[in-house]
Amino acid sequence: MAQSSRAGPEGGRLEYLQALVTEFQETESEEAKEQVLANLANFAYDPNNYQHLRQLQVLDLFLDTLSEDSDTLVEFAIGGLCNLCPDPANREHVLQAGGVQQIIGCLSSPNEETVISAVTTLMYLSGPWARRAGREPTAAAAPVVECMLRFSLSANRRLSNLAVIFLEDYCSPEQVEEARGLSGHTALGIPL
């Protein structure tokens, strides 16, 4: 069914995505929830699906799932948000829904994929468009910058490289210096 919905008319795609959302909401099986959320995160990668996913409130579903106890569900939810946030309308929705703090919370996950997706999503939410739109990039607050300083020392090259890019491209030198001077480590417990 997934293959035909990608090739079929837009209505078929919407119906298929609606069926996935309904299945996620109704199933009691943790494994089924994981599989459905992984599918939704994969569909979020395709810009042709953005409008449908907004219509079906999948961004809110992903944001709500960030508070789940399951590391796997959180990984797929933040991955889906990461896939959706290159789009201006999706970014605006996440910002309006107060999603930045939930995404920042993912930085302390023991799952490296979750952390990498969270850093990337914060980059999307803090890009140059934010300054042009007159938005204060809350993702570059001092505790987050301090966290990125710690991540820049990570043995995981993907994570350390992302953190360095975040520090260089999304933070001012003053923000980095302020974060270096923080005495209390608000980011303790964040894996390196």
PDB file of N, CA and C in Angstrom, residues 1 14 16 43 57-58 75 77-79 83 94 103 109 122 129 143-145 160 175-176 187:
ATOM      1  N   MET A   1       0.821  -1.194   0.000  1.00  0.00           N
ATOM      2  CA  MET A   1       0.000   0.000   0.000  1.00  0.00           C
ATOM      3  C   MET A   1       0.867   1.260   0.000  1.00  0.00           C
ATOM      4  N   LEU A  14      -2.815  11.322   1.044  1.00  0.00           N
ATOM      5  CA  LEU A  14      -3.417  11.856   2.264  1.00  0.00           C
ATOM      6  C   LEU A  14      -4.147  10.756   3.027  1.00  0.00           C
ATOM      7  N   TYR A  16      -3.562   7.565   2.962  1.00  0.00           N
ATOM      8  CA  TYR A  16      -2.580   6.641   3.534  1.00  0.00           C
ATOM      9  C   TYR A  16      -1.960   7.234   4.802  1.00  0.00           C
ATOM     10  N   PHE A  43       8.108   9.654   5.792  1.00  0.00           N
ATOM     11  CA  PHE A  43       7.269  10.471   4.906  1.00  0.00           C
ATOM     12  C   PHE A  43       7.557  11.959   5.104  1.00  0.00           C
ATOM     13  N   GLN A  57      -1.909  17.138  11.502  1.00  0.00           N
ATOM     14  CA  GLN A  57      -1.322  17.516  12.793  1.00  0.00           C
ATOM     15  C   GLN A  57      -0.211  16.566  13.244  1.00  0.00           C
ATOM     16  N   VAL A  58       0.560  16.091  12.270  1.00  0.00           N
ATOM     17  CA  VAL A  58       1.651  15.184  12.586  1.00  0.00           C
ATOM     18  C   VAL A  58       2.776  15.916  13.321  1.00  0.00           C
ATOM     19  N   GLU A  75      13.288   8.970  19.401  1.00  0.00           N
ATOM     20  CA  GLU A  75      14.214   9.035  18.261  1.00  0.00           C
ATOM     21  C   GLU A  75      13.465   9.262  16.951  1.00  0.00           C
ATOM     22  N   ALA A  77      10.394  10.476  16.585  1.00  0.00           N
ATOM     23  CA  ALA A  77       9.676  11.757  16.628  1.00  0.00           C
ATOM     24  C   ALA A  77      10.617  12.921  16.317  1.00  0.00           C
ATOM     25  N   ILE A  78      11.795  12.948  16.940  1.00  0.00           N
ATOM     26  CA  ILE A  78      12.722  14.051  16.674  1.00  0.00           C
ATOM     27  C   ILE A  78      13.275  13.915  15.250  1.00  0.00           C
ATOM     28  N   GLY A  79      13.422  12.711  14.753  1.00  0.00           N
ATOM     29  CA  GLY A  79      13.831  12.519  13.358  1.00  0.00           C
ATOM     30  C   GLY A  79      12.795  13.074  12.394  1.00  0.00           C
ATOM     31  N   ASN A  83      13.211  16.239   9.835  1.00  0.00           N
ATOM     32  CA  ASN A  83      12.880  16.170   8.411  1.00  0.00           C
ATOM     33  C   ASN A  83      11.918  17.272   7.988  1.00  0.00           C
ATOM     34  N   VAL A  94       6.395  24.697  14.778  1.00  0.00           N
ATOM     35  CA  VAL A  94       7.161  24.183  15.918  1.00  0.00           C
ATOM     36  C   VAL A  94       7.455  25.308  16.905  1.00  0.00           C
ATOM     37  N   ILE A 103      12.647  20.118  22.223  1.00  0.00           N
ATOM     38  CA  ILE A 103      13.767  19.667  21.394  1.00  0.00           C
ATOM     39  C   ILE A 103      15.066  19.778  22.181  1.00  0.00           C
ATOM     40  N   SER A 109      19.455  12.962  25.745  1.00  0.00           N
ATOM     41  CA  SER A 109      19.127  11.566  25.468  1.00  0.00           C
ATOM     42  C   SER A 109      20.388  10.712  25.413  1.00  0.00           C
ATOM     43  N   LEU A 122      17.548  22.065  15.914  1.00  0.00           N
ATOM     44  CA  LEU A 122      17.821  23.376  16.512  1.00  0.00           C
ATOM     45  C   LEU A 122      18.518  24.292  15.516  1.00  0.00           C
ATOM     46  N   TRP A 129      17.299  32.839   8.738  1.00  0.00           N
ATOM     47  CA  TRP A 129      15.925  33.303   8.558  1.00  0.00           C
ATOM     48  C   TRP A 129      15.379  33.857   9.865  1.00  0.00           C
ATOM     49  N   PRO A 143      22.746  27.812  28.075  1.00  0.00           N
ATOM     50  CA  PRO A 143      22.889  26.381  28.398  1.00  0.00           C
ATOM     51  C   PRO A 143      23.032  25.498  27.153  1.00  0.00           C
ATOM     52  N   VAL A 144      22.361  25.877  26.062  1.00  0.00           N
ATOM     53  CA  VAL A 144      22.481  25.105  24.822  1.00  0.00           C
ATOM     54  C   VAL A 144      23.877  25.296  24.232  1.00  0.00           C
ATOM     55  N   VAL A 145      24.369  26.507  24.262  1.00  0.00           N
ATOM     56  CA  VAL A 145      25.715  26.778  23.739  1.00  0.00           C
ATOM     57  C   VAL A 145      26.747  26.024  24.568  1.00  0.00           C
ATOM     58  N   SER A 160      30.345  15.792  17.093  1.00  0.00           N
ATOM     59  CA  SER A 160      31.313  16.880  17.319  1.00  0.00           C
ATOM     60  C   SER A 160      31.325  17.854  16.147  1.00  0.00           C
ATOM     61  N   GLN A 175      28.252  34.814  22.777  1.00  0.00           N
ATOM     62  CA  GLN A 175      27.478  33.701  23.335  1.00  0.00           C
ATOM     63  C   GLN A 175      28.395  32.542  23.713  1.00  0.00           C
ATOM     64  N   VAL A 176      29.374  32.260  22.864  1.00  0.00           N
ATOM     65  CA  VAL A 176      30.303  31.168  23.137  1.00  0.00           C
ATOM     66  C   VAL A 176      31.132  31.482  24.378  1.00  0.00           C
ATOM     67  N   ALA A 187      24.092  21.232  31.632  1.00  0.00           N
ATOM     68  CA  ALA A 187      23.987  20.170  30.637  1.00  0.00           C
ATOM     69  C   ALA A 187      24.584  18.862  31.144  1.00  0.00           C
TER      70      ALA A 187
END
